[in-house]
JSON list of C-alpha atoms in Angstrom, two decimals:
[
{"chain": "A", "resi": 1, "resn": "UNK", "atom": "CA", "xyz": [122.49, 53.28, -3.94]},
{"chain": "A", "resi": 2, "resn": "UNK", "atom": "CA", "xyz": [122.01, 49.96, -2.21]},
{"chain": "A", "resi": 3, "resn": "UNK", "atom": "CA", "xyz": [123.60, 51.25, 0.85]},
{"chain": "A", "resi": 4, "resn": "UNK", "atom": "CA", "xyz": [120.59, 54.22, 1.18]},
{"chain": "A", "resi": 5, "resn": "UNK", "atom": "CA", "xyz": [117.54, 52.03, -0.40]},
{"chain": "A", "resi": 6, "resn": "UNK", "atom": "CA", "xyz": [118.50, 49.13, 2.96]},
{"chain": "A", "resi": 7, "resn": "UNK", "atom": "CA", "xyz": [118.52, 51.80, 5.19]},
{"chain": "A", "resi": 8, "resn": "UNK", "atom": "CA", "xyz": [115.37, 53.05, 3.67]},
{"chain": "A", "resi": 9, "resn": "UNK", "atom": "CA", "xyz": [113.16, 50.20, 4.30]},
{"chain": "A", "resi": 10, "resn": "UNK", "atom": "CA", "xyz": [114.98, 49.73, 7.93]},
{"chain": "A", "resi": 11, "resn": "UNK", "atom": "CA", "xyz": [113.70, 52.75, 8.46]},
{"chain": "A", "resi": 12, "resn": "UNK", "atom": "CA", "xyz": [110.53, 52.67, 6.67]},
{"chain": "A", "resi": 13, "resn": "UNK", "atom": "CA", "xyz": [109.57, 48.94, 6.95]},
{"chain": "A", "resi": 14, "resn": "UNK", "atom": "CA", "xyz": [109.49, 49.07, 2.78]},
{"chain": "A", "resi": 15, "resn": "UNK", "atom": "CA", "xyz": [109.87, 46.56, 0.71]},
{"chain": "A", "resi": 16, "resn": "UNK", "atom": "CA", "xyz": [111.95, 46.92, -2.48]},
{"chain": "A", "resi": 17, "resn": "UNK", "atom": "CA", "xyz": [112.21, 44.39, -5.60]},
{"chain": "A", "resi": 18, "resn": "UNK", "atom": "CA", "xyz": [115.14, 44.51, -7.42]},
{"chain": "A", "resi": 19, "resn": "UNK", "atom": "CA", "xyz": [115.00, 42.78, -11.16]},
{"chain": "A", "resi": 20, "resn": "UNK", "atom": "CA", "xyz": [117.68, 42.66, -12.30]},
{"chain": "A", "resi": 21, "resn": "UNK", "atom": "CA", "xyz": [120.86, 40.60, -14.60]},
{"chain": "A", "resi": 22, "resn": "UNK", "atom": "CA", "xyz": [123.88, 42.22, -12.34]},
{"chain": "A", "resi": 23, "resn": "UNK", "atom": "CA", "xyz": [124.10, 39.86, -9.28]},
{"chain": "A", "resi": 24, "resn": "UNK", "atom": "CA", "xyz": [127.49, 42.07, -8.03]},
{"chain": "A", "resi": 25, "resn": "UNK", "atom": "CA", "xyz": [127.41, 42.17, -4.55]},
{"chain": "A", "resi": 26, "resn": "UNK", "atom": "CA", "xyz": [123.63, 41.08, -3.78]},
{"chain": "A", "resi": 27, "resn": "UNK", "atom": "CA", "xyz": [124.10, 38.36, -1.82]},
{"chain": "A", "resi": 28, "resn": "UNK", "atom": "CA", "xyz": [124.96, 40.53, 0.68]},
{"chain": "A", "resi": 29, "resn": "UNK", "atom": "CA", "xyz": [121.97, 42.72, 0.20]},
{"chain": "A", "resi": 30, "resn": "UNK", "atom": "CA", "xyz": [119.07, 40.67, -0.70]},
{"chain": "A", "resi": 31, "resn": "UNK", "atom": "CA", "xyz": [116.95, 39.39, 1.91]},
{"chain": "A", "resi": 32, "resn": "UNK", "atom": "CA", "xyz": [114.87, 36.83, -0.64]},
{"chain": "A", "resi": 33, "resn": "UNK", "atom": "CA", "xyz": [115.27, 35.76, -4.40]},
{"chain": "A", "resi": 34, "resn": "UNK", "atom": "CA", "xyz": [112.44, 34.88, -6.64]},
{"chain": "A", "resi": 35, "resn": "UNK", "atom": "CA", "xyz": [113.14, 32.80, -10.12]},
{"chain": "A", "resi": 36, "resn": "UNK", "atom": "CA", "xyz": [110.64, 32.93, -12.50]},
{"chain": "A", "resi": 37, "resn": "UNK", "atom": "CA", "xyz": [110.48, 31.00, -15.65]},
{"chain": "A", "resi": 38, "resn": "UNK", "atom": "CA", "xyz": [108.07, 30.54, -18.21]},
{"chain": "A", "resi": 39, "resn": "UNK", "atom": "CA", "xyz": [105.27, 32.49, -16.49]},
{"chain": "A", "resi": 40, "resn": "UNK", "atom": "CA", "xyz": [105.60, 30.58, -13.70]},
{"chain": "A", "resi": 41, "resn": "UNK", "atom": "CA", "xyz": [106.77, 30.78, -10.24]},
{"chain": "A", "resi": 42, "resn": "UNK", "atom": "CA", "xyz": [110.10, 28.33, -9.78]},
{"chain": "A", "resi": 43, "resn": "UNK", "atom": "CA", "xyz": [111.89, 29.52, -6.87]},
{"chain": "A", "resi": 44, "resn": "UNK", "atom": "CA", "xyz": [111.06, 31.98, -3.41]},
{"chain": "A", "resi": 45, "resn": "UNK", "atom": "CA", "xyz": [113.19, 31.28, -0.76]},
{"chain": "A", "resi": 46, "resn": "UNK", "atom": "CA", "xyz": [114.39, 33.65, 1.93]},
{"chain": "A", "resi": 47, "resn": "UNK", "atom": "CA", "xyz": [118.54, 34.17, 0.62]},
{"chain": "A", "resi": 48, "resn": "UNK", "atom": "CA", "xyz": [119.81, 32.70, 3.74]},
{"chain": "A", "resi": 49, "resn": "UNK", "atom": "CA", "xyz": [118.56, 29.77, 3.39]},
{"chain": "A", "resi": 50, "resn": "UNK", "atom": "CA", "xyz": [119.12, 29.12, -0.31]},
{"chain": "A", "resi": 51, "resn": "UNK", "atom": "CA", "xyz": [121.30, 25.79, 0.01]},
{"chain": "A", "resi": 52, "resn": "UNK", "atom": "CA", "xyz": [123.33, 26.32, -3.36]},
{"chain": "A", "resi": 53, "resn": "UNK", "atom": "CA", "xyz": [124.86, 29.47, -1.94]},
{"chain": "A", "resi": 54, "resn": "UNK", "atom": "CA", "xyz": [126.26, 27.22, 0.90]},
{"chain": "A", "resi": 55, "resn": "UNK", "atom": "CA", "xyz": [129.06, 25.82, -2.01]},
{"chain": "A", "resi": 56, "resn": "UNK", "atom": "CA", "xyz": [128.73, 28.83, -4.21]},
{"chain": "A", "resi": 57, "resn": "UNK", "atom": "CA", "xyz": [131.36, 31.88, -4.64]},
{"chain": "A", "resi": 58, "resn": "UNK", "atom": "CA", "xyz": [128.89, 33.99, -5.06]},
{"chain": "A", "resi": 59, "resn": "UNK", "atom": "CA", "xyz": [125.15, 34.59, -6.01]},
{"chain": "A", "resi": 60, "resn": "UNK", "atom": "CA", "xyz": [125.64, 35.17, -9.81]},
{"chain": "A", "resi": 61, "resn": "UNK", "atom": "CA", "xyz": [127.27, 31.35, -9.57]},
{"chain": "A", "resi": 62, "resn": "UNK", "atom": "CA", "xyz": [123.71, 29.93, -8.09]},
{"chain": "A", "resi": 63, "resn": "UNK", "atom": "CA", "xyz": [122.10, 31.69, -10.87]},
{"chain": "A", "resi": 64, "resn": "UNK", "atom": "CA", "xyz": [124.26, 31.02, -13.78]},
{"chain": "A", "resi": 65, "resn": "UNK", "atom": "CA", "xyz": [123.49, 27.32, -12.81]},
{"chain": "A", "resi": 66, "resn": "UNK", "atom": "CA", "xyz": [119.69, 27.92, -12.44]},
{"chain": "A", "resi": 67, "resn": "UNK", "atom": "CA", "xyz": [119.64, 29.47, -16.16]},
{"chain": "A", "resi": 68, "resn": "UNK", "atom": "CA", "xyz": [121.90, 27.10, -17.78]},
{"chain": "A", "resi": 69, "resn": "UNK", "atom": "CA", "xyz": [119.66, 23.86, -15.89]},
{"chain": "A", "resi": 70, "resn": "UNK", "atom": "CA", "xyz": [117.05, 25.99, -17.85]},
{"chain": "A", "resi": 71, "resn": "UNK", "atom": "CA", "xyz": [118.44, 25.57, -21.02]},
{"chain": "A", "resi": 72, "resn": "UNK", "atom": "CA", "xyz": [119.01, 22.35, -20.56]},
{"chain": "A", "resi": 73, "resn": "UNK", "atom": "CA", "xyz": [115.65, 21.50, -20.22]},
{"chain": "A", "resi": 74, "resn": "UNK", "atom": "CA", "xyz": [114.34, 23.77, -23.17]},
{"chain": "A", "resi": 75, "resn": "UNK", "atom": "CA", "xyz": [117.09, 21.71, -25.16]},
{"chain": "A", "resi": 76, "resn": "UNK", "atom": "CA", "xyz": [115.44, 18.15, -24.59]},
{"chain": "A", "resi": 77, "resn": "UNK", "atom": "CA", "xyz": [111.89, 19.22, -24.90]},
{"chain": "A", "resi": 78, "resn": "UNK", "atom": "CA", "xyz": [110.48, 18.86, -28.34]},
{"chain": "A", "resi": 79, "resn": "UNK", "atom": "CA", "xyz": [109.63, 21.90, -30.14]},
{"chain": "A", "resi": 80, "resn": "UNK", "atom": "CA", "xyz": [106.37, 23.65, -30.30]},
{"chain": "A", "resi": 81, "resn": "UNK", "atom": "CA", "xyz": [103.53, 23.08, -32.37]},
{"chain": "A", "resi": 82, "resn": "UNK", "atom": "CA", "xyz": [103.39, 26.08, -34.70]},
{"chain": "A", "resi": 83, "resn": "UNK", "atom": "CA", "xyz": [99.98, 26.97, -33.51]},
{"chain": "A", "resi": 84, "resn": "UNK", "atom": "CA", "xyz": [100.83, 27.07, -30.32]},
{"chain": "A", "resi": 85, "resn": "UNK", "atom": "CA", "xyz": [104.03, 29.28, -30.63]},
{"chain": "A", "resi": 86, "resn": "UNK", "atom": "CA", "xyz": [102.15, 31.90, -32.87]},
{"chain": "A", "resi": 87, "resn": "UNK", "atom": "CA", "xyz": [99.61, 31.71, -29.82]},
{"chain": "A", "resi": 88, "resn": "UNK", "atom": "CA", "xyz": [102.25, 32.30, -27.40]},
{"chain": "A", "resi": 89, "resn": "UNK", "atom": "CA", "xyz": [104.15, 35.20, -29.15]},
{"chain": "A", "resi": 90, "resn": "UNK", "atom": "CA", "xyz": [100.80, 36.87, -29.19]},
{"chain": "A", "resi": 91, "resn": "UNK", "atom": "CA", "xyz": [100.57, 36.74, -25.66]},
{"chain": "A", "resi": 92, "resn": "UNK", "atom": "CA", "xyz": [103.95, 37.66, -25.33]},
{"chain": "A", "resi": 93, "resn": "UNK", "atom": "CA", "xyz": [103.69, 40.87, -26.94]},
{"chain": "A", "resi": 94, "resn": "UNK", "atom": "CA", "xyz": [100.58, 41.68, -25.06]},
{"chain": "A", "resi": 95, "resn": "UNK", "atom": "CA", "xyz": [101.86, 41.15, -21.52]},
{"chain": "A", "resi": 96, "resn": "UNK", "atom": "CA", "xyz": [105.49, 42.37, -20.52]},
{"chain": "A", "resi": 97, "resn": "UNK", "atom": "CA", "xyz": [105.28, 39.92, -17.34]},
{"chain": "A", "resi": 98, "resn": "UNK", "atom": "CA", "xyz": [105.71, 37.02, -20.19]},
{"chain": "A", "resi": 99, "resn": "UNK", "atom": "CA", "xyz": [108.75, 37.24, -20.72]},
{"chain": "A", "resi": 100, "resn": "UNK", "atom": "CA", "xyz": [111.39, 33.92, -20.50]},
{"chain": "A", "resi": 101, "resn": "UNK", "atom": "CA", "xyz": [113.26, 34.83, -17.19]},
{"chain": "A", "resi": 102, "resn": "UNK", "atom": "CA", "xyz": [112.79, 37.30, -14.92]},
{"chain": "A", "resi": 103, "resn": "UNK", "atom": "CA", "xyz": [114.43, 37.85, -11.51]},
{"chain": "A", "resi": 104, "resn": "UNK", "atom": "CA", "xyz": [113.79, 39.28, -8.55]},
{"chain": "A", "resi": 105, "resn": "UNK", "atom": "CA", "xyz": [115.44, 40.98, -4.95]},
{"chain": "A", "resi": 106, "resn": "UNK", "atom": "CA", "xyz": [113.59, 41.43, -1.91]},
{"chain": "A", "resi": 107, "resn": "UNK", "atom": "CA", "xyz": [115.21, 43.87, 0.87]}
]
């Protein structure tokens, strides 16, 4: 499937984006990777020139390390208000691009 949808926008000049959790055999296919958290923008960098994938195995590696610095961070943070967190489930249930991580493949 990823073999016909590259030669579809070679052929096309397309543009595909791939969201995905299964990172087997992307980093071959990918052109760019975007890393969302928290509603906001984090990451968008062409894949070749993503520096962790310089010392990484593979492209699930550099991500496993992005999500787990994520944790990290939600870890130290003190917790939310509960006012704010009943507003923020609110919003999460109206919107399904709120959601905690998302990411995303451009070919």
């Amino acid at each position: 499937l990823l073999d016909f949808l590259k030669e579809e926008c070679e052929q096309r000049g397309a543009t595909i984006v791939y969201a995905t959790h299964i990172f087997d055999g992307l980093e071959s296919w990918a052109t760019h990777v975007v890393y969302i958290e928290d509603g906001k923008l984090k990451r968008f960098e062409k894949l070749s020139e993503l520096n962790e994938m310089r010392n990484a195995v593979n492209l699930l590696q550099v991500v496993e390390s992005w999500l787990r610095a994520e944790n990290k961070d939600k870890d130290n943070k003190p917790p939310m208000p509960a006012t704010q967190f009943k507003m923020a489930s609110q919003l999460s249930e109206v919107s399904p691009f709120t959601s905690r991580r998302h990411m995303a493949y451009y070919r």
